[in-house]
PDB file of N, CA and C in Angstrom:
ATOM      1  N   UNK A   1      16.977  31.854 -41.867  1.00 72.00           N
ATOM      2  CA  UNK A   1      15.987  31.217 -41.010  1.00 72.00           C
ATOM      3  C   UNK A   1      14.637  31.185 -41.708  1.00 72.00           C
ATOM      4  N   UNK A   2      13.784  30.300 -41.268  1.00 76.00           N
ATOM      5  CA  UNK A   2      12.450  30.202 -41.859  1.00 76.00           C
ATOM      6  C   UNK A   2      11.621  31.461 -41.605  1.00 76.00           C
ATOM      7  N   UNK A   3      11.873  32.126 -40.494  1.00 74.00           N
ATOM      8  CA  UNK A   3      11.137  33.358 -40.191  1.00 74.00           C
ATOM      9  C   UNK A   3      11.360  34.390 -41.286  1.00 74.00           C
ATOM     10  N   UNK A   4      12.569  34.479 -41.796  1.00 73.00           N
ATOM     11  CA  UNK A   4      12.875  35.413 -42.878  1.00 73.00           C
ATOM     12  C   UNK A   4      12.171  35.016 -44.175  1.00 73.00           C
ATOM     13  N   UNK A   5      11.746  33.763 -44.273  1.00 79.00           N
ATOM     14  CA  UNK A   5      11.054  33.267 -45.468  1.00 79.00           C
ATOM     15  C   UNK A   5       9.539  33.297 -45.314  1.00 79.00           C
ATOM     16  N   UNK A   6       9.034  33.830 -44.169  1.00 75.00           N
ATOM     17  CA  UNK A   6       7.598  33.983 -43.996  1.00 75.00           C
ATOM     18  C   UNK A   6       6.911  32.963 -43.115  1.00 75.00           C
ATOM     19  N   UNK A   7       7.678  32.149 -42.403  1.00 80.00           N
ATOM     20  CA  UNK A   7       7.053  31.087 -41.603  1.00 80.00           C
ATOM     21  C   UNK A   7       6.163  31.623 -40.482  1.00 80.00           C
ATOM     22  N   UNK A   8       6.481  32.792 -39.976  1.00 87.00           N
ATOM     23  CA  UNK A   8       5.725  33.342 -38.844  1.00 87.00           C
ATOM     24  C   UNK A   8       4.265  33.634 -39.213  1.00 87.00           C
ATOM     25  N   UNK A   9       4.002  33.922 -40.471  1.00 92.00           N
ATOM     26  CA  UNK A   9       2.638  34.249 -40.884  1.00 92.00           C
ATOM     27  C   UNK A   9       1.808  33.020 -41.270  1.00 92.00           C
ATOM     28  N   UNK A  10       2.434  31.879 -41.429  1.00 93.00           N
ATOM     29  CA  UNK A  10       1.708  30.687 -41.887  1.00 93.00           C
ATOM     30  C   UNK A  10       0.650  30.179 -40.913  1.00 93.00           C
ATOM     31  N   UNK A  11       0.923  30.044 -39.614  1.00 91.00           N
ATOM     32  CA  UNK A  11      -0.126  29.527 -38.725  1.00 91.00           C
ATOM     33  C   UNK A  11      -1.400  30.373 -38.751  1.00 91.00           C
ATOM     34  N   UNK A  12      -1.262  31.680 -38.724  1.00 93.00           N
ATOM     35  CA  UNK A  12      -2.440  32.547 -38.763  1.00 93.00           C
ATOM     36  C   UNK A  12      -3.152  32.435 -40.109  1.00 93.00           C
ATOM     37  N   UNK A  13      -2.389  32.329 -41.182  1.00 95.00           N
ATOM     38  CA  UNK A  13      -2.995  32.179 -42.513  1.00 95.00           C
ATOM     39  C   UNK A  13      -3.802  30.876 -42.578  1.00 95.00           C
ATOM     40  N   UNK A  14      -3.269  29.784 -42.003  1.00 94.00           N
ATOM     41  CA  UNK A  14      -4.010  28.522 -41.982  1.00 94.00           C
ATOM     42  C   UNK A  14      -5.272  28.648 -41.133  1.00 94.00           C
ATOM     43  N   UNK A  15      -5.156  29.273 -39.983  1.00 93.00           N
ATOM     44  CA  UNK A  15      -6.327  29.427 -39.117  1.00 93.00           C
ATOM     45  C   UNK A  15      -7.422  30.218 -39.813  1.00 93.00           C
ATOM     46  N   UNK A  16      -7.070  31.307 -40.488  1.00 93.00           N
ATOM     47  CA  UNK A  16      -8.056  32.123 -41.193  1.00 93.00           C
ATOM     48  C   UNK A  16      -8.683  31.346 -42.341  1.00 93.00           C
ATOM     49  N   UNK A  17      -7.871  30.614 -43.094  1.00 94.00           N
ATOM     50  CA  UNK A  17      -8.401  29.840 -44.220  1.00 94.00           C
ATOM     51  C   UNK A  17      -9.340  28.744 -43.724  1.00 94.00           C
ATOM     52  N   UNK A  18      -9.019  28.136 -42.600  1.00 93.00           N
ATOM     53  CA  UNK A  18      -9.881  27.088 -42.054  1.00 93.00           C
ATOM     54  C   UNK A  18     -11.178  27.647 -41.485  1.00 93.00           C
ATOM     55  N   UNK A  19     -11.124  28.835 -40.907  1.00 91.00           N
ATOM     56  CA  UNK A  19     -12.328  29.465 -40.370  1.00 91.00           C
ATOM     57  C   UNK A  19     -13.378  29.676 -41.457  1.00 91.00           C
ATOM     58  N   UNK A  20     -12.946  29.885 -42.668  1.00 91.00           N
ATOM     59  CA  UNK A  20     -13.873  30.062 -43.783  1.00 91.00           C
ATOM     60  C   UNK A  20     -14.688  28.802 -44.054  1.00 91.00           C
ATOM     61  N   UNK A  21     -14.249  27.676 -43.540  1.00 87.00           N
ATOM     62  CA  UNK A  21     -14.943  26.395 -43.739  1.00 87.00           C
ATOM     63  C   UNK A  21     -15.718  25.955 -42.504  1.00 87.00           C
ATOM     64  N   UNK A  22     -15.846  26.820 -41.528  1.00 86.00           N
ATOM     65  CA  UNK A  22     -16.556  26.450 -40.316  1.00 86.00           C
ATOM     66  C   UNK A  22     -15.654  25.656 -39.396  1.00 86.00           C
ATOM     67  N   UNK A  23     -16.246  24.912 -38.521  1.00 76.00           N
ATOM     68  CA  UNK A  23     -15.466  24.147 -37.533  1.00 76.00           C
ATOM     69  C   UNK A  23     -15.047  22.800 -38.110  1.00 76.00           C
ATOM     70  N   UNK A  24     -13.789  22.705 -38.457  1.00 80.00           N
ATOM     71  CA  UNK A  24     -13.232  21.445 -38.931  1.00 80.00           C
ATOM     72  C   UNK A  24     -12.364  20.864 -37.824  1.00 80.00           C
ATOM     73  N   UNK A  25     -12.290  19.555 -37.710  1.00 87.00           N
ATOM     74  CA  UNK A  25     -11.475  18.933 -36.658  1.00 87.00           C
ATOM     75  C   UNK A  25      -9.987  18.932 -37.025  1.00 87.00           C
ATOM     76  N   UNK A  26      -9.443  20.130 -37.201  1.00 90.00           N
ATOM     77  CA  UNK A  26      -8.052  20.282 -37.629  1.00 90.00           C
ATOM     78  C   UNK A  26      -7.343  21.197 -36.645  1.00 90.00           C
ATOM     79  N   UNK A  27      -6.154  20.799 -36.258  1.00 88.00           N
ATOM     80  CA  UNK A  27      -5.353  21.610 -35.342  1.00 88.00           C
ATOM     81  C   UNK A  27      -4.138  22.146 -36.091  1.00 88.00           C
ATOM     82  N   UNK A  28      -3.902  23.437 -35.962  1.00 90.00           N
ATOM     83  CA  UNK A  28      -2.720  24.069 -36.532  1.00 90.00           C
ATOM     84  C   UNK A  28      -1.712  24.198 -35.397  1.00 90.00           C
ATOM     85  N   UNK A  29      -0.537  23.677 -35.609  1.00 88.00           N
ATOM     86  CA  UNK A  29       0.468  23.631 -34.550  1.00 88.00           C
ATOM     87  C   UNK A  29       1.807  24.105 -35.098  1.00 88.00           C
ATOM     88  N   UNK A  30       2.506  24.946 -34.346  1.00 86.00           N
ATOM     89  CA  UNK A  30       3.857  25.350 -34.730  1.00 86.00           C
ATOM     90  C   UNK A  30       4.827  24.274 -34.259  1.00 86.00           C
ATOM     91  N   UNK A  31       5.911  24.146 -34.988  1.00 84.00           N
ATOM     92  CA  UNK A  31       6.947  23.192 -34.609  1.00 84.00           C
ATOM     93  C   UNK A  31       8.289  23.899 -34.596  1.00 84.00           C
ATOM     94  N   UNK A  32       9.240  23.266 -33.982  1.00 80.00           N
ATOM     95  CA  UNK A  32      10.605  23.765 -34.052  1.00 80.00           C
ATOM     96  C   UNK A  32      11.174  23.425 -35.416  1.00 80.00           C
ATOM     97  N   UNK A  33      12.444  23.373 -35.506  1.00 81.00           N
ATOM     98  CA  UNK A  33      13.108  23.100 -36.775  1.00 81.00           C
ATOM     99  C   UNK A  33      12.772  21.687 -37.270  1.00 81.00           C
ATOM    100  N   UNK A  34      12.462  21.584 -38.552  1.00 83.00           N
ATOM    101  CA  UNK A  34      12.182  20.284 -39.174  1.00 83.00           C
ATOM    102  C   UNK A  34      13.359  19.822 -40.033  1.00 83.00           C
ATOM    103  N   UNK A  35      14.490  20.502 -39.895  1.00 82.00           N
ATOM    104  CA  UNK A  35      15.733  20.143 -40.610  1.00 82.00           C
ATOM    105  C   UNK A  35      15.575  20.127 -42.123  1.00 82.00           C
ATOM    106  N   UNK A  36      14.841  21.085 -42.650  1.00 81.00           N
ATOM    107  CA  UNK A  36      14.671  21.187 -44.099  1.00 81.00           C
ATOM    108  C   UNK A  36      14.848  22.643 -44.539  1.00 81.00           C
ATOM    109  N   UNK A  37      15.787  23.346 -43.919  1.00 78.00           N
ATOM    110  CA  UNK A  37      15.961  24.783 -44.139  1.00 78.00           C
ATOM    111  C   UNK A  37      16.152  25.145 -45.611  1.00 78.00           C
ATOM    112  N   UNK A  38      16.881  24.334 -46.347  1.00 83.00           N
ATOM    113  CA  UNK A  38      17.135  24.634 -47.760  1.00 83.00           C
ATOM    114  C   UNK A  38      15.882  24.488 -48.618  1.00 83.00           C
ATOM    115  N   UNK A  39      14.810  23.967 -48.048  1.00 87.00           N
ATOM    116  CA  UNK A  39      13.561  23.761 -48.778  1.00 87.00           C
ATOM    117  C   UNK A  39      12.514  24.813 -48.453  1.00 87.00           C
ATOM    118  N   UNK A  40      12.918  25.876 -47.790  1.00 86.00           N
ATOM    119  CA  UNK A  40      11.977  26.941 -47.458  1.00 86.00           C
ATOM    120  C   UNK A  40      11.053  26.533 -46.334  1.00 86.00           C
ATOM    121  N   UNK A  41       9.968  27.247 -46.180  1.00 90.00           N
ATOM    122  CA  UNK A  41       9.007  26.942 -45.109  1.00 90.00           C
ATOM    123  C   UNK A  41       8.379  25.582 -45.366  1.00 90.00           C
ATOM    124  N   UNK A  42       8.377  24.764 -44.326  1.00 92.00           N
ATOM    125  CA  UNK A  42       7.878  23.398 -44.429  1.00 92.00           C
ATOM    126  C   UNK A  42       6.598  23.250 -43.629  1.00 92.00           C
ATOM    127  N   UNK A  43       5.629  22.557 -44.227  1.00 93.00           N
ATOM    128  CA  UNK A  43       4.357  22.262 -43.568  1.00 93.00           C
ATOM    129  C   UNK A  43       4.157  20.754 -43.654  1.00 93.00           C
ATOM    130  N   UNK A  44       3.750  20.144 -42.545  1.00 94.00           N
ATOM    131  CA  UNK A  44       3.488  18.706 -42.516  1.00 94.00           C
ATOM    132  C   UNK A  44       2.036  18.477 -42.130  1.00 94.00           C
ATOM    133  N   UNK A  45       1.360  17.599 -42.862  1.00 94.00           N
ATOM    134  CA  UNK A  45      -0.031  17.254 -42.577  1.00 94.00           C
ATOM    135  C   UNK A  45      -0.064  15.819 -42.048  1.00 94.00           C
ATOM    136  N   UNK A  46      -0.533  15.689 -40.827  1.00 91.00           N
ATOM    137  CA  UNK A  46      -0.695  14.375 -40.207  1.00 91.00           C
ATOM    138  C   UNK A  46      -2.174  14.072 -40.074  1.00 91.00           C
ATOM    139  N   UNK A  47      -2.615  12.836 -40.114  1.00 91.00           N
ATOM    140  CA  UNK A  47      -1.832  11.610 -40.027  1.00 91.00           C
ATOM    141  C   UNK A  47      -1.310  11.109 -41.371  1.00 91.00           C
ATOM    142  N   UNK A  48      -1.555  11.832 -42.457  1.00 91.00           N
ATOM    143  CA  UNK A  48      -1.124  11.358 -43.772  1.00 91.00           C
ATOM    144  C   UNK A  48       0.387  11.409 -43.969  1.00 91.00           C
ATOM    145  N   UNK A  49       1.095  12.206 -43.129  1.00 92.00           N
ATOM    146  CA  UNK A  49       2.532  12.376 -43.241  1.00 92.00           C
ATOM    147  C   UNK A  49       2.920  12.955 -44.602  1.00 92.00           C
ATOM    148  N   UNK A  50       2.176  13.958 -45.044  1.00 95.00           N
ATOM    149  CA  UNK A  50       2.470  14.660 -46.290  1.00 95.00           C
ATOM    150  C   UNK A  50       3.270  15.907 -45.931  1.00 95.00           C
ATOM    151  N   UNK A  51       4.450  16.034 -46.532  1.00 94.00           N
ATOM    152  CA  UNK A  51       5.333  17.170 -46.290  1.00 94.00           C
ATOM    153  C   UNK A  51       5.281  18.102 -47.487  1.00 94.00           C
ATOM    154  N   UNK A  52       5.125  19.393 -47.199  1.00 95.00           N
ATOM    155  CA  UNK A  52       5.146  20.420 -48.228  1.00 95.00           C
ATOM    156  C   UNK A  52       6.383  21.285 -48.054  1.00 95.00           C
ATOM    157  N   UNK A  53       6.948  21.749 -49.174  1.00 94.00           N
ATOM    158  CA  UNK A  53       8.132  22.593 -49.120  1.00 94.00           C
ATOM    159  C   UNK A  53       7.872  23.932 -49.814  1.00 94.00           C
ATOM    160  N   UNK A  54       8.676  24.932 -49.433  1.00 94.00           N
ATOM    161  CA  UNK A  54       8.606  26.270 -50.025  1.00 94.00           C
ATOM    162  C   UNK A  54       7.208  26.858 -49.929  1.00 94.00           C
ATOM    163  N   UNK A  55       6.517  26.606 -48.827  1.00 95.00           N
ATOM    164  CA  UNK A  55       5.150  27.088 -48.638  1.00 95.00           C
ATOM    165  C   UNK A  55       5.181  28.576 -48.288  1.00 95.00           C
ATOM    166  N   UNK A  56       4.310  29.333 -48.947  1.00 94.00           N
ATOM    167  CA  UNK A  56       4.137  30.749 -48.643  1.00 94.00           C
ATOM    168  C   UNK A  56       2.690  30.960 -48.206  1.00 94.00           C
ATOM    169  N   UNK A  57       2.421  32.133 -47.664  1.00 94.00           N
ATOM    170  CA  UNK A  57       1.048  32.457 -47.264  1.00 94.00           C
ATOM    171  C   UNK A  57       0.107  32.368 -48.466  1.00 94.00           C
ATOM    172  N   UNK A  58       0.613  32.633 -49.657  1.00 96.00           N
ATOM    173  CA  UNK A  58      -0.194  32.528 -50.863  1.00 96.00           C
ATOM    174  C   UNK A  58      -0.589  31.110 -51.232  1.00 96.00           C
ATOM    175  N   UNK A  59       0.074  30.120 -50.670  1.00 97.00           N
ATOM    176  CA  UNK A  59      -0.231  28.704 -50.938  1.00 97.00           C
ATOM    177  C   UNK A  59      -1.242  28.118 -49.965  1.00 97.00           C
ATOM    178  N   UNK A  60      -1.473  28.798 -48.864  1.00 96.00           N
ATOM    179  CA  UNK A  60      -2.275  28.243 -47.774  1.00 96.00           C
ATOM    180  C   UNK A  60      -3.697  27.904 -48.211  1.00 96.00           C
ATOM    181  N   UNK A  61      -4.369  28.799 -48.896  1.00 95.00           N
ATOM    182  CA  UNK A  61      -5.758  28.542 -49.309  1.00 95.00           C
ATOM    183  C   UNK A  61      -5.844  27.283 -50.170  1.00 95.00           C
ATOM    184  N   UNK A  62      -4.869  27.083 -51.053  1.00 97.00           N
ATOM    185  CA  UNK A  62      -4.871  25.894 -51.918  1.00 97.00           C
ATOM    186  C   UNK A  62      -4.668  24.620 -51.099  1.00 97.00           C
ATOM    187  N   UNK A  63      -3.776  24.652 -50.116  1.00 97.00           N
ATOM    188  CA  UNK A  63      -3.559  23.478 -49.261  1.00 97.00           C
ATOM    189  C   UNK A  63      -4.825  23.166 -48.471  1.00 97.00           C
ATOM    190  N   UNK A  64      -5.466  24.200 -47.948  1.00 96.00           N
ATOM    191  CA  UNK A  64      -6.696  23.991 -47.182  1.00 96.00           C
ATOM    192  C   UNK A  64      -7.788  23.421 -48.079  1.00 96.00           C
ATOM    193  N   UNK A  65      -8.021  24.062 -49.218  1.00 95.00           N
ATOM    194  CA  UNK A  65      -9.096  23.621 -50.127  1.00 95.00           C
ATOM    195  C   UNK A  65      -8.866  22.212 -50.655  1.00 95.00           C
ATOM    196  N   UNK A  66      -7.711  21.998 -51.250  1.00 96.00           N
ATOM    197  CA  UNK A  66      -7.458  20.726 -51.926  1.00 96.00           C
ATOM    198  C   UNK A  66      -7.135  19.579 -50.970  1.00 96.00           C
ATOM    199  N   UNK A  67      -6.335  19.843 -49.957  1.00 96.00           N
ATOM    200  CA  UNK A  67      -5.890  18.743 -49.110  1.00 96.00           C
ATOM    201  C   UNK A  67      -6.722  18.593 -47.836  1.00 96.00           C
ATOM    202  N   UNK A  68      -6.772  19.649 -47.032  1.00 94.00           N
ATOM    203  CA  UNK A  68      -7.439  19.514 -45.738  1.00 94.00           C
ATOM    204  C   UNK A  68      -8.951  19.343 -45.872  1.00 94.00           C
ATOM    205  N   UNK A  69      -9.552  19.984 -46.852  1.00 93.00           N
ATOM    206  CA  UNK A  69     -10.998  19.833 -47.077  1.00 93.00           C
ATOM    207  C   UNK A  69     -11.278  18.749 -48.113  1.00 93.00           C
ATOM    208  N   UNK A  70     -10.534  18.778 -49.230  1.00 94.00           N
ATOM    209  CA  UNK A  70     -10.807  17.869 -50.341  1.00 94.00           C
ATOM    210  C   UNK A  70     -10.124  16.518 -50.273  1.00 94.00           C
ATOM    211  N   UNK A  71      -9.081  16.393 -49.452  1.00 94.00           N
ATOM    212  CA  UNK A  71      -8.425  15.099 -49.293  1.00 94.00           C
ATOM    213  C   UNK A  71      -7.350  14.764 -50.312  1.00 94.00           C
ATOM    214  N   UNK A  72      -7.014  15.712 -51.210  1.00 97.00           N
ATOM    215  CA  UNK A  72      -6.001  15.443 -52.229  1.00 97.00           C
ATOM    216  C   UNK A  72      -4.795  16.352 -52.009  1.00 97.00           C
ATOM    217  N   UNK A  73      -3.620  15.795 -51.760  1.00 97.00           N
ATOM    218  CA  UNK A  73      -2.440  16.632 -51.560  1.00 97.00           C
ATOM    219  C   UNK A  73      -2.168  17.537 -52.763  1.00 97.00           C
ATOM    220  N   UNK A  74      -1.533  18.662 -52.495  1.00 98.00           N
ATOM    221  CA  UNK A  74      -1.151  19.619 -53.532  1.00 98.00           C
ATOM    222  C   UNK A  74       0.217  19.178 -54.051  1.00 98.00           C
ATOM    223  N   UNK A  75       0.218  18.503 -55.170  1.00 97.00           N
ATOM    224  CA  UNK A  75       1.434  17.865 -55.675  1.00 97.00           C
ATOM    225  C   UNK A  75       2.548  18.860 -55.985  1.00 97.00           C
ATOM    226  N   UNK A  76       2.227  20.057 -56.469  1.00 97.00           N
ATOM    227  CA  UNK A  76       3.269  21.014 -56.841  1.00 97.00           C
ATOM    228  C   UNK A  76       4.068  21.490 -55.629  1.00 97.00           C
ATOM    229  N   UNK A  77       3.523  21.330 -54.421  1.00 97.00           N
ATOM    230  CA  UNK A  77       4.204  21.755 -53.208  1.00 97.00           C
ATOM    231  C   UNK A  77       4.770  20.597 -52.398  1.00 97.00           C
ATOM    232  N   UNK A  78       4.475  19.388 -52.806  1.00 96.00           N
ATOM    233  CA  UNK A  78       4.959  18.233 -52.044  1.00 96.00           C
ATOM    234  C   UNK A  78       6.483  18.201 -52.037  1.00 96.00           C
ATOM    235  N   UNK A  79       7.026  17.877 -50.876  1.00 93.00           N
ATOM    236  CA  UNK A  79       8.468  17.821 -50.731  1.00 93.00           C
ATOM    237  C   UNK A  79       9.013  16.655 -51.557  1.00 93.00           C
ATOM    238  N   UNK A  80      10.010  16.967 -52.369  1.00 86.00           N
ATOM    239  CA  UNK A  80      10.664  15.944 -53.168  1.00 86.00           C
ATOM    240  C   UNK A  80      11.665  15.191 -52.292  1.00 86.00           C
ATOM    241  N   UNK A  81      11.849  13.924 -52.558  1.00 79.00           N
ATOM    242  CA  UNK A  81      12.825  13.171 -51.757  1.00 79.00           C
ATOM    243  C   UNK A  81      14.231  13.718 -51.964  1.00 79.00           C
ATOM    244  N   UNK A  82      15.030  13.625 -50.937  1.00 72.00           N
ATOM    245  CA  UNK A  82      16.438  13.996 -51.083  1.00 72.00           C
ATOM    246  C   UNK A  82      17.103  12.996 -52.031  1.00 72.00           C
ATOM    247  N   UNK A  83      18.020  13.473 -52.869  1.00 64.00           N
ATOM    248  CA  UNK A  83      18.716  12.530 -53.757  1.00 64.00           C
ATOM    249  C   UNK A  83      19.541  11.534 -52.943  1.00 64.00           C
ATOM    250  N   UNK A  84      19.577  10.312 -53.415  1.00 66.00           N
ATOM    251  CA  UNK A  84      20.383   9.294 -52.751  1.00 66.00           C
ATOM    252  C   UNK A  84      21.807   9.378 -53.278  1.00 66.00           C
ATOM    253  N   UNK A  85      22.736   8.980 -52.455  1.00 65.00           N
ATOM    254  CA  UNK A  85      24.147   9.060 -52.856  1.00 65.00           C
ATOM    255  C   UNK A  85      24.630   7.741 -53.374  1.00 65.00           C
TER     256      UNK A  85
END
């Protein structure tokens, strides 16, 4: 399960990282299963529809700095497309 991979700590880590930037118009929301279990903890940023895979609490500050504040997705964490058959 994602909980065993650290998903439970991600929302709080995002909230703390965002608090360091003052009041930003960003909402952190938990979701149910996103059907990407084999890709580790998944984070989605809307409205850009950017999906991140294998996210850990150690990645949160980089996502906040580069993407949520700076506007540039973190390419090393972006979810790769599933291979086509």
